[in-house]
CSV table of C-alpha atoms in Angstrom, one decimal:
chain,number,residue,atom,x,y,z
P,10,MET,CA,-6.4,-1.2,-23.1
P,11,SER,CA,-3.2,0.7,-23.7
P,12,THR,CA,-1.7,0.6,-20.4
P,13,LEU,CA,0.5,3.7,-19.0
P,14,LEU,CA,3.8,1.9,-17.8
P,15,PHE,CA,6.8,4.0,-16.9
P,16,ASP,CA,9.9,2.4,-18.7
P,17,GLU,CA,12.7,3.8,-16.6
P,18,ILE,CA,13.4,4.6,-12.7
P,19,VAL,CA,13.1,8.4,-13.1
P,20,PHE,CA,10.8,9.9,-15.6
P,21,GLY,CA,9.7,13.4,-16.5
P,22,PRO,CA,9.3,15.9,-15.2
P,23,ILE,CA,5.6,15.9,-16.0
P,24,HIS,CA,2.7,18.2,-15.0
P,25,SER,CA,0.7,16.7,-12.2
P,26,ARG,CA,-2.9,17.9,-11.7
P,27,ARG,CA,-2.3,17.9,-7.9
P,28,LEU,CA,1.4,18.6,-7.3
P,29,GLY,CA,2.8,20.8,-10.1
P,30,THR,CA,6.0,20.1,-12.1
P,31,SER,CA,6.9,16.6,-11.0
P,32,LEU,CA,9.8,14.3,-11.4
P,33,GLY,CA,8.6,10.9,-11.2
P,34,MET,CA,10.2,7.8,-9.3
P,35,ASN,CA,9.5,4.2,-10.3
P,36,LEU,CA,10.5,1.6,-7.9
P,37,LEU,CA,8.8,-1.2,-9.7
P,38,PRO,CA,9.7,-3.1,-12.9
P,39,TYR,CA,9.7,-1.0,-16.1
P,40,ASP,CA,7.9,-3.7,-18.1
P,41,GLY,CA,5.0,-4.5,-15.8
P,42,LYS,CA,3.0,-3.7,-12.7
P,43,VAL,CA,3.6,-4.8,-9.1
P,44,CYS,CA,0.7,-3.8,-6.6
P,45,SER,CA,-1.0,-4.8,-3.6
P,46,PHE,CA,-4.3,-3.1,-4.9
P,47,ASN,CA,-5.8,-3.9,-8.3
P,48,CYS,CA,-7.8,-0.9,-8.8
P,49,ILE,CA,-10.5,-0.9,-11.5
P,50,TYR,CA,-9.5,2.6,-12.6
P,51,CYS,CA,-5.7,2.2,-12.7
P,52,GLU,CA,-3.9,3.7,-15.5
P,53,CYS,CA,-1.4,0.9,-15.4
P,54,GLY,CA,-4.0,-1.7,-16.0
P,55,TYR,CA,-5.0,-4.7,-14.0
P,56,ASN,CA,-2.1,-6.6,-12.1
P,57,GLU,CA,-2.8,-9.7,-14.2
P,58,ASP,CA,-2.3,-7.9,-17.3
P,59,GLY,CA,1.1,-6.5,-16.3
P,60,ARG,CA,2.9,-9.5,-15.0
P,61,THR,CA,6.7,-9.2,-15.1
P,62,LYS,CA,9.9,-11.3,-14.5
P,63,THR,CA,12.0,-8.2,-14.4
P,64,ALA,CA,13.6,-7.5,-11.0
P,65,LEU,CA,12.9,-4.5,-8.9
P,66,PRO,CA,15.6,-1.7,-9.4
P,67,ASP,CA,18.3,-2.0,-6.7
P,68,ARG,CA,18.9,0.9,-4.3
P,69,LYS,CA,22.3,1.9,-5.8
P,70,ASN,CA,20.6,2.2,-9.2
P,71,VAL,CA,18.0,4.5,-8.0
P,72,GLU,CA,20.3,6.6,-6.2
P,73,ALA,CA,22.4,6.9,-9.4
P,74,ALA,CA,19.6,7.4,-11.7
P,75,LEU,CA,18.1,10.3,-9.6
P,76,GLU,CA,21.4,12.2,-9.3
P,77,HIS,CA,22.1,11.8,-12.8
P,78,LYS,CA,18.6,13.3,-13.7
P,79,LEU,CA,18.9,16.2,-10.9
P,80,LEU,CA,22.3,17.3,-12.2
P,81,LYS,CA,21.0,17.4,-15.7
P,82,LEU,CA,18.0,19.4,-14.6
P,83,ARG,CA,20.1,21.8,-12.7
P,84,GLU,CA,22.5,22.3,-15.7
P,85,GLU,CA,19.4,23.0,-17.8
P,86,ASN,CA,18.1,25.2,-15.3
P,87,VAL,CA,14.7,23.5,-15.1
P,88,LYS,CA,12.9,23.8,-11.7
P,89,ILE,CA,10.9,20.9,-10.0
P,90,ASP,CA,8.2,21.4,-7.6
P,91,VAL,CA,8.2,17.7,-6.3
P,92,ILE,CA,9.8,14.4,-6.6
P,93,THR,CA,7.0,11.9,-6.7
P,94,PHE,CA,7.2,8.0,-5.9
P,95,ALA,CA,4.4,6.4,-7.9
P,96,GLY,CA,5.3,4.4,-11.0
P,97,ASN,CA,4.2,1.1,-12.0
P,98,GLY,CA,2.1,-0.1,-9.0
P,99,GLU,CA,2.8,0.5,-5.0
P,100,PRO,CA,6.1,2.0,-4.1
P,101,THR,CA,6.1,1.0,-0.5
P,102,LEU,CA,6.4,-2.7,-1.7
P,103,HIS,CA,10.2,-2.1,-2.6
P,104,PRO,CA,12.1,-4.0,0.2
P,105,HIS,CA,14.6,-0.9,0.4
P,106,PHE,CA,11.8,1.7,0.2
P,107,ALA,CA,12.9,3.4,3.6
P,108,GLU,CA,16.6,3.7,2.5
P,109,ILE,CA,15.7,4.9,-0.9
P,110,ILE,CA,13.8,7.7,0.9
P,111,ASP,CA,16.8,8.6,2.8
P,112,ASP,CA,18.9,8.8,-0.3
P,113,THR,CA,16.4,10.9,-2.1
P,114,ILE,CA,16.2,13.3,0.9
P,115,GLU,CA,19.9,13.7,0.6
P,116,LEU,CA,20.1,14.2,-3.1
P,117,ARG,CA,17.1,16.6,-3.0
P,118,ASN,CA,18.8,18.6,-0.4
P,119,LYS,CA,21.9,18.8,-2.4
P,120,TYR,CA,20.5,19.4,-6.0
P,121,ALA,CA,16.9,20.7,-5.6
P,122,PRO,CA,16.4,22.0,-1.9
P,123,GLU,CA,13.3,23.8,-3.0
P,124,ALA,CA,11.4,20.6,-4.3
P,125,LYS,CA,9.2,18.5,-1.9
P,126,ILE,CA,9.2,14.8,-1.9
P,127,SER,CA,5.7,13.0,-2.3
P,128,VAL,CA,4.8,9.3,-2.2
P,129,LEU,CA,1.5,8.1,-3.6
P,130,SER,CA,0.5,4.9,-1.7
P,131,ASN,CA,-2.5,2.8,-1.3
P,132,ALA,CA,-1.7,2.8,2.6
P,133,MET,CA,-1.8,-1.0,2.9
P,134,HIS,CA,1.7,-1.2,4.1
P,135,ILE,CA,1.7,1.8,6.6
P,136,GLY,CA,1.7,-0.7,9.6
P,137,LYS,CA,5.3,-1.7,8.7
P,138,GLU,CA,7.5,0.3,11.0
P,139,SER,CA,10.2,1.1,8.3
P,140,VAL,CA,7.6,2.2,5.9
P,141,PHE,CA,5.7,4.5,8.3
P,142,ASN,CA,9.0,6.2,9.6
P,143,ALA,CA,10.1,6.8,6.0
P,144,LEU,CA,6.6,8.4,5.2
P,145,LYS,CA,6.8,10.7,8.3
P,146,LYS,CA,10.2,12.2,6.8
P,147,ILE,CA,8.8,13.5,3.6
P,148,GLU,CA,6.6,16.5,2.7
P,149,ASN,CA,3.8,14.9,1.0
P,150,ASN,CA,2.7,11.5,2.6
P,151,ILE,CA,-0.2,10.9,0.2
P,152,LEU,CA,-2.3,7.9,1.2
P,153,LYS,CA,-5.4,6.5,-0.5
P,154,LEU,CA,-8.6,5.8,1.0
P,155,ASP,CA,-11.7,5.5,-1.6
P,156,SER,CA,-14.3,4.6,0.8
P,157,ALA,CA,-15.4,4.2,4.3
P,158,TYR,CA,-16.9,0.8,3.5
P,159,ILE,CA,-15.0,-2.4,2.7
P,160,ASP,CA,-17.6,-3.6,0.1
P,161,THR,CA,-16.9,-0.6,-1.9
P,162,VAL,CA,-13.1,-0.8,-1.3
P,163,ASN,CA,-13.3,-4.4,-2.5
P,164,LEU,CA,-15.2,-3.5,-5.7
P,165,ILE,CA,-13.1,-0.4,-6.7
P,166,ASP,CA,-9.7,-1.1,-5.1
P,167,GLN,CA,-9.5,-4.8,-5.1
P,168,PRO,CA,-6.9,-5.2,-2.3
P,169,ASN,CA,-5.0,-8.6,-2.4
P,170,SER,CA,-5.0,-9.1,1.2
P,171,PRO,CA,-8.0,-11.0,2.7
P,172,THR,CA,-7.3,-9.2,6.2
P,173,TYR,CA,-7.6,-5.7,4.8
P,174,ASN,CA,-10.1,-3.8,6.5
P,175,ILE,CA,-11.3,-0.3,7.0
P,176,GLU,CA,-11.2,-0.1,10.8
P,177,LYS,CA,-7.5,-1.2,10.9
P,178,GLN,CA,-6.5,1.4,8.2
P,179,VAL,CA,-8.1,4.2,10.4
P,180,GLU,CA,-6.2,3.2,13.3
P,181,LEU,CA,-3.0,3.1,11.2
P,182,LEU,CA,-3.9,6.5,9.6
P,183,LYS,CA,-4.4,8.0,13.1
P,184,LYS,CA,-0.8,7.1,14.1
P,185,PHE,CA,0.3,9.9,11.7
P,186,LYS,CA,-1.3,12.4,14.1
P,187,GLY,CA,-2.5,14.4,11.1
P,188,TYR,CA,0.8,14.4,9.1
P,189,PHE,CA,-0.5,12.9,6.0
P,190,ILE,CA,-2.7,13.8,2.9
P,191,LEU,CA,-5.7,11.7,2.2
P,192,GLN,CA,-6.4,10.9,-1.4
P,193,THR,CA,-9.6,9.7,-2.8
P,194,MET,CA,-10.7,8.8,-6.4
P,195,PHE,CA,-14.4,9.4,-6.8
P,196,VAL,CA,-15.9,7.3,-9.5
P,197,ARG,CA,-19.2,5.9,-11.0
P,198,GLY,CA,-20.3,3.2,-13.3
P,199,SER,CA,-20.4,-0.6,-13.0
P,200,HIS,CA,-17.9,-3.4,-12.6
P,201,ASN,CA,-18.7,-7.0,-13.1
P,202,GLY,CA,-22.5,-6.2,-13.1
P,203,LYS,CA,-22.2,-4.4,-9.7
P,204,THR,CA,-22.9,-0.5,-9.5
P,205,VAL,CA,-19.8,1.5,-8.6
P,206,ASP,CA,-20.5,4.8,-7.0
P,207,ASN,CA,-18.7,6.3,-4.1
P,208,THR,CA,-20.4,9.6,-4.3
P,209,THR,CA,-23.6,8.8,-2.6
P,210,GLU,CA,-24.8,10.5,0.4
P,211,LYS,CA,-24.0,7.3,2.7
P,212,GLU,CA,-20.6,7.0,1.1
P,213,ILE,CA,-19.6,10.8,1.7
P,214,GLU,CA,-21.2,10.7,5.3
P,215,GLY,CA,-19.0,7.7,6.0
P,216,TRP,CA,-15.9,9.1,4.3
P,217,LEU,CA,-16.3,12.5,6.2
P,218,ASN,CA,-16.2,10.6,9.4
P,219,ILE,CA,-13.1,9.1,8.8
P,220,ILE,CA,-11.6,12.5,7.8
P,221,LYS,CA,-12.9,13.7,11.2
P,222,ALA,CA,-11.4,10.8,13.0
P,223,THR,CA,-8.0,11.0,11.3
P,224,HIS,CA,-7.7,14.6,10.7
P,225,PRO,CA,-5.3,14.8,7.6
P,226,LYS,CA,-3.5,18.1,7.0
P,227,GLU,CA,-5.1,18.0,3.4
P,228,VAL,CA,-7.5,16.1,1.5
P,229,MET,CA,-7.1,15.3,-2.4
P,230,ILE,CA,-10.1,14.4,-4.3
P,231,TYR,CA,-10.1,13.5,-8.0
P,232,THR,CA,-11.7,11.5,-10.7
P,233,ILE,CA,-10.6,9.5,-13.8
P,234,ASP,CA,-8.5,11.3,-16.4
P,235,ARG,CA,-7.2,8.4,-18.4
P,236,GLU,CA,-8.2,5.4,-20.0
P,237,THR,CA,-9.2,2.7,-17.3
P,238,PRO,CA,-9.2,-1.1,-17.4
P,239,GLU,CA,-12.8,-1.1,-16.5
P,240,LYS,CA,-14.5,0.3,-19.5
P,241,ASN,CA,-17.9,1.0,-17.6
P,242,LEU,CA,-16.5,3.8,-15.6
P,243,GLU,CA,-17.2,7.6,-15.8
P,244,LYS,CA,-15.9,10.8,-14.7
P,245,VAL,CA,-17.7,12.6,-11.7
P,246,PRO,CA,-18.3,16.3,-12.7
P,247,LEU,CA,-16.1,19.0,-11.6
P,248,GLU,CA,-19.1,20.7,-9.8
P,249,GLU,CA,-19.8,17.6,-7.9
P,250,LEU,CA,-16.2,17.3,-6.7
P,251,LYS,CA,-16.4,20.8,-5.5
P,252,THR,CA,-19.6,20.3,-3.6
P,253,ILE,CA,-17.9,17.4,-1.8
P,254,GLY,CA,-14.7,19.5,-1.4
P,255,LYS,CA,-16.7,22.3,0.3
P,256,LYS,CA,-17.9,19.6,3.1
P,257,VAL,CA,-14.0,18.9,3.8
P,258,GLU,CA,-13.4,22.6,3.9
P,259,GLU,CA,-16.2,23.0,6.6
P,260,LEU,CA,-14.2,20.6,8.8
P,261,GLY,CA,-11.1,23.3,8.7
P,262,ILE,CA,-9.0,21.0,6.5
P,263,LYS,CA,-7.4,22.0,3.2
P,264,ILE,CA,-8.8,20.6,-0.1
P,265,ASN,CA,-7.1,19.9,-3.4
P,266,ILE,CA,-9.5,19.1,-6.1
P,267,ALA,CA,-8.4,17.8,-9.6
P,268,GLY,CA,-11.4,17.3,-12.1
C-alpha cells in the first residue's frame, strides 16, 4: 500500500468532503504514524508500517508554521473554511495539544477570523482534562465512534488500550453536553478471516441508541474513499448512507454524509 503521510506541519489547503476548504495541521512525525487506534481503513496505513524515530514538532514550531502559512494565504487572498487537526495519527496525543489549540485560536482570530477550527479525533483521550477543555474551545470537535459494540470496534479500529470500552466512551461523550460532532466510518468486507460490517440492523440500532444518549450537535457519516491497508474492504453505497442518515435526522440531529 502507498500510504498517505503528511510531510509537513501545515499542509494544504485541500478540499475536504465534510468540511470544505481545509488547512491541515499535523502534530505527528512527518515520516511515520503515531496513533492509539490502528484502523483497518486508515489512509496512513497500519501503525507498524509507519514507525518513526522522528520527534513530534514542538509548540513553537507549530505556531511559527501556522502563522507563516496564514500570512501567505492572506497575501494571496485565499480563503479557508477551516483549520483541521488530523495528520499522521491522533492529534490529541501531542503533549502540548491544549496549548497548541490556544495558539491556533489566537492566530485564527488574527489572520482568518472567518475560519473554524476542527479536530478529527478517535476520542480515546477525551478523559484527559486538558484535552477535554481544549476540545470545548473549538467549533468542530469531531469524535469517532464506529460501532456501539466492542467486538466490532476491536475488529475495525483496533484500539491499543486493553481497557477501552464503549460504556466508558459514552459517559465521556456525555460530558460534552452535546457540544461535539460524532463521526462514523461505515465499511464492509473482511479482516483476518472475520466479517466486517457495521451497517447491519443490530449495528445501526445500537449506534442510534448511543446518539440518543449523547445527543451530538451533528453526526458525520462516511465510507472509504482511498486505498486502505486491509485490501478486503468495500465502500458502502451512498444510498445506504442516506438511509442511515435519515434515521439520524428523525432524532432531530443534523447529518453530514460523505459517500
